[in-house]
PDB file of C-alpha atoms in Angstrom:
ATOM      1  CA  ALA Z  15       7.476 -36.734  -0.800  1.00 92.00           C
ATOM      2  CA  ASN Z  16       9.553 -38.904  -3.113  1.00 94.00           C
ATOM      3  CA  ARG Z  17       6.753 -41.435  -3.560  1.00 93.00           C
ATOM      4  CA  ARG Z  18       4.088 -38.743  -4.003  1.00 93.00           C
ATOM      5  CA  VAL Z  19       5.998 -36.886  -6.713  1.00 93.00           C
ATOM      6  CA  ALA Z  20       6.788 -40.148  -8.536  1.00 92.00           C
ATOM      7  CA  LYS Z  21       3.157 -41.273  -8.268  1.00 92.00           C
ATOM      8  CA  GLU Z  22       1.880 -37.956  -9.667  1.00 91.00           C
ATOM      9  CA  ALA Z  23       4.355 -38.131 -12.563  1.00 90.00           C
ATOM     10  CA  GLU Z  24       3.256 -41.691 -13.307  1.00 90.00           C
ATOM     11  CA  ALA Z  25      -0.467 -40.820 -13.186  1.00 92.00           C
ATOM     12  CA  ASN Z  26      -0.271 -37.765 -15.422  1.00 91.00           C
ATOM     13  CA  PRO Z  27       1.487 -38.028 -18.826  1.00 90.00           C
ATOM     14  CA  ASP Z  28       2.020 -34.237 -18.839  1.00 91.00           C
ATOM     15  CA  ARG Z  29       4.154 -34.629 -15.729  1.00 90.00           C
ATOM     16  CA  GLU Z  30       6.234 -37.590 -16.848  1.00 87.00           C
ATOM     17  CA  GLY Z  31       9.841 -37.240 -15.740  1.00 86.00           C
ATOM     18  CA  MET Z  32       9.150 -34.436 -13.268  1.00 91.00           C
ATOM     19  CA  GLY Z  33      11.173 -34.152 -10.106  1.00 93.00           C
ATOM     20  CA  THR Z  34      12.316 -31.511  -7.675  1.00 94.00           C
ATOM     21  CA  THR Z  35      15.180 -30.548  -5.419  1.00 95.00           C
ATOM     22  CA  LEU Z  36      14.864 -29.761  -1.727  1.00 96.00           C
ATOM     23  CA  VAL Z  37      16.646 -28.031   1.093  1.00 98.00           C
ATOM     24  CA  ALA Z  38      15.024 -27.936   4.529  1.00 97.00           C
ATOM     25  CA  ALA Z  39      16.044 -26.928   8.031  1.00 98.00           C
ATOM     26  CA  VAL Z  40      14.760 -27.490  11.535  1.00 97.00           C
ATOM     27  CA  GLU Z  41      16.145 -26.004  14.755  1.00 95.00           C
ATOM     28  CA  ASN Z  42      16.426 -27.990  17.981  1.00 94.00           C
ATOM     29  CA  GLU Z  43      18.074 -26.657  21.129  1.00 92.00           C
ATOM     30  CA  GLY Z  44      20.495 -24.404  19.265  1.00 89.00           C
ATOM     31  CA  ASP Z  45      21.448 -26.921  16.597  1.00 95.00           C
ATOM     32  CA  LEU Z  46      20.213 -26.580  13.055  1.00 97.00           C
ATOM     33  CA  PHE Z  47      19.562 -29.803  11.172  1.00 98.00           C
ATOM     34  CA  ILE Z  48      19.600 -29.420   7.387  1.00 98.00           C
ATOM     35  CA  ALA Z  49      18.575 -31.922   4.721  1.00 98.00           C
ATOM     36  CA  SER Z  50      19.147 -31.548   0.994  1.00 98.00           C
ATOM     37  CA  VAL Z  51      18.451 -33.389  -2.243  1.00 97.00           C
ATOM     38  CA  GLY Z  52      19.751 -32.170  -5.597  1.00 96.00           C
ATOM     39  CA  ASP Z  53      21.259 -28.717  -5.972  1.00 94.00           C
ATOM     40  CA  SER Z  54      19.197 -26.524  -3.673  1.00 95.00           C
ATOM     41  CA  ARG Z  55      21.614 -25.220  -1.047  1.00 96.00           C
ATOM     42  CA  ALA Z  56      22.013 -23.978   2.490  1.00 98.00           C
ATOM     43  CA  TYR Z  57      24.598 -21.329   3.402  1.00 98.00           C
ATOM     44  CA  LEU Z  58      25.700 -19.985   6.767  1.00 98.00           C
ATOM     45  CA  PHE Z  59      26.453 -16.258   6.970  1.00 98.00           C
ATOM     46  CA  GLU Z  60      28.436 -15.729  10.154  1.00 97.00           C
ATOM     47  CA  ARG Z  61      31.011 -13.067  11.095  1.00 96.00           C
ATOM     48  CA  GLY Z  62      30.742 -11.573   7.602  1.00 96.00           C
ATOM     49  CA  GLU Z  63      31.587 -14.849   5.841  1.00 97.00           C
ATOM     50  CA  LEU Z  64      29.283 -16.792   3.511  1.00 98.00           C
ATOM     51  CA  THR Z  65      29.952 -20.529   3.821  1.00 97.00           C
ATOM     52  CA  PRO Z  66      28.135 -23.310   1.962  1.00 97.00           C
ATOM     53  CA  VAL Z  67      26.715 -25.952   4.293  1.00 98.00           C
ATOM     54  CA  THR Z  68      25.361 -28.413   1.725  1.00 98.00           C
ATOM     55  CA  GLU Z  69      26.973 -30.234  -1.190  1.00 95.00           C
ATOM     56  CA  ASP Z  70      25.219 -30.397  -4.546  1.00 95.00           C
ATOM     57  CA  GLN Z  71      24.150 -33.755  -5.916  1.00 96.00           C
ATOM     58  CA  THR Z  72      25.260 -32.924  -9.454  1.00 94.00           C
ATOM     59  CA  TRP Z  73      27.491 -34.412 -12.124  1.00 95.00           C
ATOM     60  CA  VAL Z  74      29.953 -31.546 -11.637  1.00 94.00           C
ATOM     61  CA  ASN Z  75      30.291 -32.147  -7.895  1.00 91.00           C
ATOM     62  CA  GLU Z  76      30.145 -35.930  -7.804  1.00 93.00           C
ATOM     63  CA  VAL Z  77      31.966 -36.806 -11.042  1.00 94.00           C
ATOM     64  CA  GLY Z  78      33.665 -33.812 -12.685  1.00 94.00           C
ATOM     65  CA  ARG Z  79      35.637 -32.647  -9.639  1.00 92.00           C
ATOM     66  CA  ARG Z  80      36.661 -36.210  -8.784  1.00 91.00           C
ATOM     67  CA  LEU Z  81      38.003 -36.578 -12.322  1.00 93.00           C
ATOM     68  CA  GLY Z  82      40.202 -33.561 -11.622  1.00 92.00           C
ATOM     69  CA  LEU Z  83      38.523 -31.168 -14.055  1.00 93.00           C
ATOM     70  CA  ASP Z  84      39.368 -27.556 -13.235  1.00 93.00           C
ATOM     71  CA  GLU Z  85      36.679 -25.034 -12.238  1.00 89.00           C
ATOM     72  CA  ASP Z  86      36.845 -23.150 -15.558  1.00 91.00           C
ATOM     73  CA  THR Z  87      36.150 -26.370 -17.467  1.00 92.00           C
ATOM     74  CA  LEU Z  88      33.360 -27.371 -15.077  1.00 90.00           C
ATOM     75  CA  ARG Z  89      31.714 -23.939 -15.412  1.00 85.00           C
ATOM     76  CA  ILE Z  90      31.097 -24.536 -19.145  1.00 88.00           C
ATOM     77  CA  HIS Z  91      30.922 -28.352 -19.218  1.00 92.00           C
ATOM     78  CA  PRO Z  92      27.852 -29.748 -21.058  1.00 92.00           C
ATOM     79  CA  MET Z  93      26.995 -31.863 -17.966  1.00 92.00           C
ATOM     80  CA  ARG Z  94      27.154 -28.880 -15.557  1.00 87.00           C
ATOM     81  CA  HIS Z  95      23.372 -28.812 -14.957  1.00 84.00           C
ATOM     82  CA  VAL Z  96      22.833 -32.566 -14.622  1.00 93.00           C
ATOM     83  CA  LEU Z  97      21.479 -33.662 -11.245  1.00 94.00           C
ATOM     84  CA  THR Z  98      22.536 -37.023  -9.817  1.00 94.00           C
ATOM     85  CA  MET Z  99      19.590 -37.049  -7.389  1.00 96.00           C
ATOM     86  CA  ALA Z 100      16.139 -35.477  -7.239  1.00 95.00           C
ATOM     87  CA  ILE Z 101      12.866 -36.133  -5.444  1.00 96.00           C
ATOM     88  CA  GLY Z 102      10.424 -38.172  -7.519  1.00 94.00           C
ATOM     89  CA  VAL Z 103      12.921 -39.502 -10.045  1.00 92.00           C
ATOM     90  CA  SER Z 104      14.092 -42.740  -8.404  1.00 88.00           C
ATOM     91  CA  GLY Z 105      12.863 -45.175  -5.772  1.00 87.00           C
ATOM     92  CA  GLN Z 106      16.288 -44.916  -4.139  1.00 90.00           C
ATOM     93  CA  LEU Z 107      16.591 -41.437  -2.639  1.00 94.00           C
ATOM     94  CA  ARG Z 108      19.861 -40.235  -1.103  1.00 95.00           C
ATOM     95  CA  VAL Z 109      19.247 -37.360   1.303  1.00 97.00           C
ATOM     96  CA  HIS Z 110      22.297 -35.456   2.498  1.00 97.00           C
ATOM     97  CA  HIS Z 111      22.029 -34.274   6.079  1.00 97.00           C
ATOM     98  CA  TYR Z 112      24.043 -31.816   8.137  1.00 98.00           C
ATOM     99  CA  ARG Z 113      24.129 -30.499  11.682  1.00 98.00           C
ATOM    100  CA  ILE Z 114      25.474 -27.042  12.467  1.00 98.00           C
ATOM    101  CA  HIS Z 115      25.492 -24.883  15.565  1.00 96.00           C
ATOM    102  CA  PRO Z 116      25.175 -21.276  14.343  1.00 97.00           C
ATOM    103  CA  GLU Z 117      26.075 -18.378  16.594  1.00 96.00           C
ATOM    104  CA  PRO Z 118      23.255 -16.082  17.728  1.00 95.00           C
ATOM    105  CA  GLY Z 119      22.690 -13.416  15.079  1.00 95.00           C
ATOM    106  CA  SER Z 120      23.951 -15.637  12.246  1.00 97.00           C
ATOM    107  CA  LEU Z 121      21.918 -15.940   9.083  1.00 98.00           C
ATOM    108  CA  VAL Z 122      21.088 -19.149   7.264  1.00 98.00           C
ATOM    109  CA  LEU Z 123      20.141 -18.932   3.589  1.00 98.00           C
ATOM    110  CA  LEU Z 124      18.180 -21.735   1.953  1.00 98.00           C
ATOM    111  CA  CYS Z 125      18.029 -21.255  -1.823  1.00 96.00           C
ATOM    112  CA  SER Z 126      17.459 -22.787  -5.213  1.00 93.00           C
ATOM    113  CA  ASP Z 127      20.009 -22.886  -8.013  1.00 89.00           C
ATOM    114  CA  GLY Z 128      18.176 -19.968  -9.592  1.00 87.00           C
ATOM    115  CA  LEU Z 129      19.970 -17.864  -6.969  1.00 92.00           C
ATOM    116  CA  HIS Z 130      23.254 -19.614  -6.140  1.00 90.00           C
ATOM    117  CA  GLY Z 131      23.874 -20.768  -9.681  1.00 77.00           C
ATOM    118  CA  VAL Z 132      23.524 -17.248 -11.049  1.00 87.00           C
ATOM    119  CA  ALA Z 133      24.336 -14.563  -8.460  1.00 88.00           C
ATOM    120  CA  PRO Z 134      27.990 -14.545  -7.356  1.00 89.00           C
ATOM    121  CA  ASP Z 135      28.642 -15.402  -3.688  1.00 93.00           C
ATOM    122  CA  VAL Z 136      30.245 -11.984  -3.179  1.00 94.00           C
ATOM    123  CA  GLU Z 137      26.963 -10.284  -4.158  1.00 94.00           C
ATOM    124  CA  ILE Z 138      24.951 -12.593  -1.892  1.00 96.00           C
ATOM    125  CA  ALA Z 139      27.294 -11.864   1.035  1.00 97.00           C
ATOM    126  CA  LYS Z 140      27.096  -8.117   0.410  1.00 97.00           C
ATOM    127  CA  ILE Z 141      23.298  -8.206   0.657  1.00 97.00           C
ATOM    128  CA  LEU Z 142      23.386 -10.346   3.806  1.00 97.00           C
ATOM    129  CA  SER Z 143      25.849  -7.941   5.443  1.00 97.00           C
ATOM    130  CA  THR Z 144      23.447  -4.980   5.176  1.00 96.00           C
ATOM    131  CA  GLY Z 145      21.595  -5.841   8.377  1.00 93.00           C
ATOM    132  CA  ALA Z 146      18.269  -5.056   6.686  1.00 97.00           C
ATOM    133  CA  SER Z 147      15.140  -6.996   7.617  1.00 96.00           C
ATOM    134  CA  LEU Z 148      14.970 -10.618   6.525  1.00 97.00           C
ATOM    135  CA  GLU Z 149      12.148  -9.745   4.139  1.00 95.00           C
ATOM    136  CA  THR Z 150      14.147  -6.914   2.535  1.00 96.00           C
ATOM    137  CA  MET Z 151      17.294  -9.026   2.182  1.00 97.00           C
ATOM    138  CA  GLY Z 152      15.272 -11.914   0.748  1.00 95.00           C
ATOM    139  CA  THR Z 153      13.736  -9.642  -1.865  1.00 93.00           C
ATOM    140  CA  ASP Z 154      17.108  -8.013  -2.568  1.00 95.00           C
ATOM    141  CA  LEU Z 155      18.690 -11.437  -3.217  1.00 94.00           C
ATOM    142  CA  VAL Z 156      16.433 -11.947  -6.225  1.00 91.00           C
ATOM    143  CA  ASP Z 157      17.716  -8.804  -7.988  1.00 88.00           C
ATOM    144  CA  PRO Z 158      21.289  -9.960  -8.743  1.00 87.00           C
ATOM    145  CA  ALA Z 159      20.009 -13.334  -9.977  1.00 87.00           C
ATOM    146  CA  ARG Z 160      17.639 -11.544 -12.339  1.00 87.00           C
ATOM    147  CA  SER Z 161      20.322  -9.094 -13.473  1.00 86.00           C
ATOM    148  CA  HIS Z 162      22.631 -12.028 -14.306  1.00 82.00           C
ATOM    149  CA  GLY Z 163      19.980 -13.639 -16.500  1.00 81.00           C
ATOM    150  CA  GLY Z 164      17.897 -15.622 -13.978  1.00 73.00           C
ATOM    151  CA  PRO Z 165      17.191 -18.651 -16.223  1.00 70.00           C
ATOM    152  CA  ASP Z 166      15.585 -20.734 -13.451  1.00 73.00           C
ATOM    153  CA  ASN Z 167      13.219 -20.215 -10.560  1.00 84.00           C
ATOM    154  CA  ILE Z 168      14.771 -18.001  -7.869  1.00 91.00           C
ATOM    155  CA  THR Z 169      13.967 -19.033  -4.316  1.00 92.00           C
ATOM    156  CA  ALA Z 170      15.516 -17.624  -1.133  1.00 94.00           C
ATOM    157  CA  VAL Z 171      14.513 -18.244   2.490  1.00 96.00           C
ATOM    158  CA  LEU Z 172      16.422 -16.530   5.286  1.00 97.00           C
ATOM    159  CA  LEU Z 173      16.600 -17.611   8.920  1.00 96.00           C
ATOM    160  CA  LYS Z 174      18.115 -15.512  11.693  1.00 96.00           C
ATOM    161  CA  MET Z 175      19.451 -17.481  14.623  1.00 95.00           C
ATOM    162  CA  VAL Z 176      18.307 -15.923  17.917  1.00 88.00           C
ATOM    163  CA  MET Z 177      19.221 -18.546  20.527  1.00 68.00           C
TER     164      MET Z 177
END
């Protein structure tokens, strides 16, 4: 994927500099393997708690926090949206990978920063706690992102663990 995106950007001047983020999951014998690049995220919703699984590859996460900048400063910092890694941008791709073992009935949310960067976690957790169908909850997750301004694409994929 990294080579294909880079090749397309190189071949088409209108696409110069393009890249993308990624979060993906695959289940195997009760374990969930998650890979991420950039700032698309995976969350685990288990026992009423929303917990991030992935770490963003962003200036804020990899530089700002390590410099000791407080969360209020990071929230408005001019570098807050800068990615440190994306697919198609560099020949050297760092993919973060995680392994979790969710309980049966747990939900896993895979989403873009158009959702997690805009809708507060408390609103996301409230929607996931409704017990509605995955399709309904997925659609309902878009609403708070839109109501908070939704400046980016809003993507949400929900998985329900049934092992």
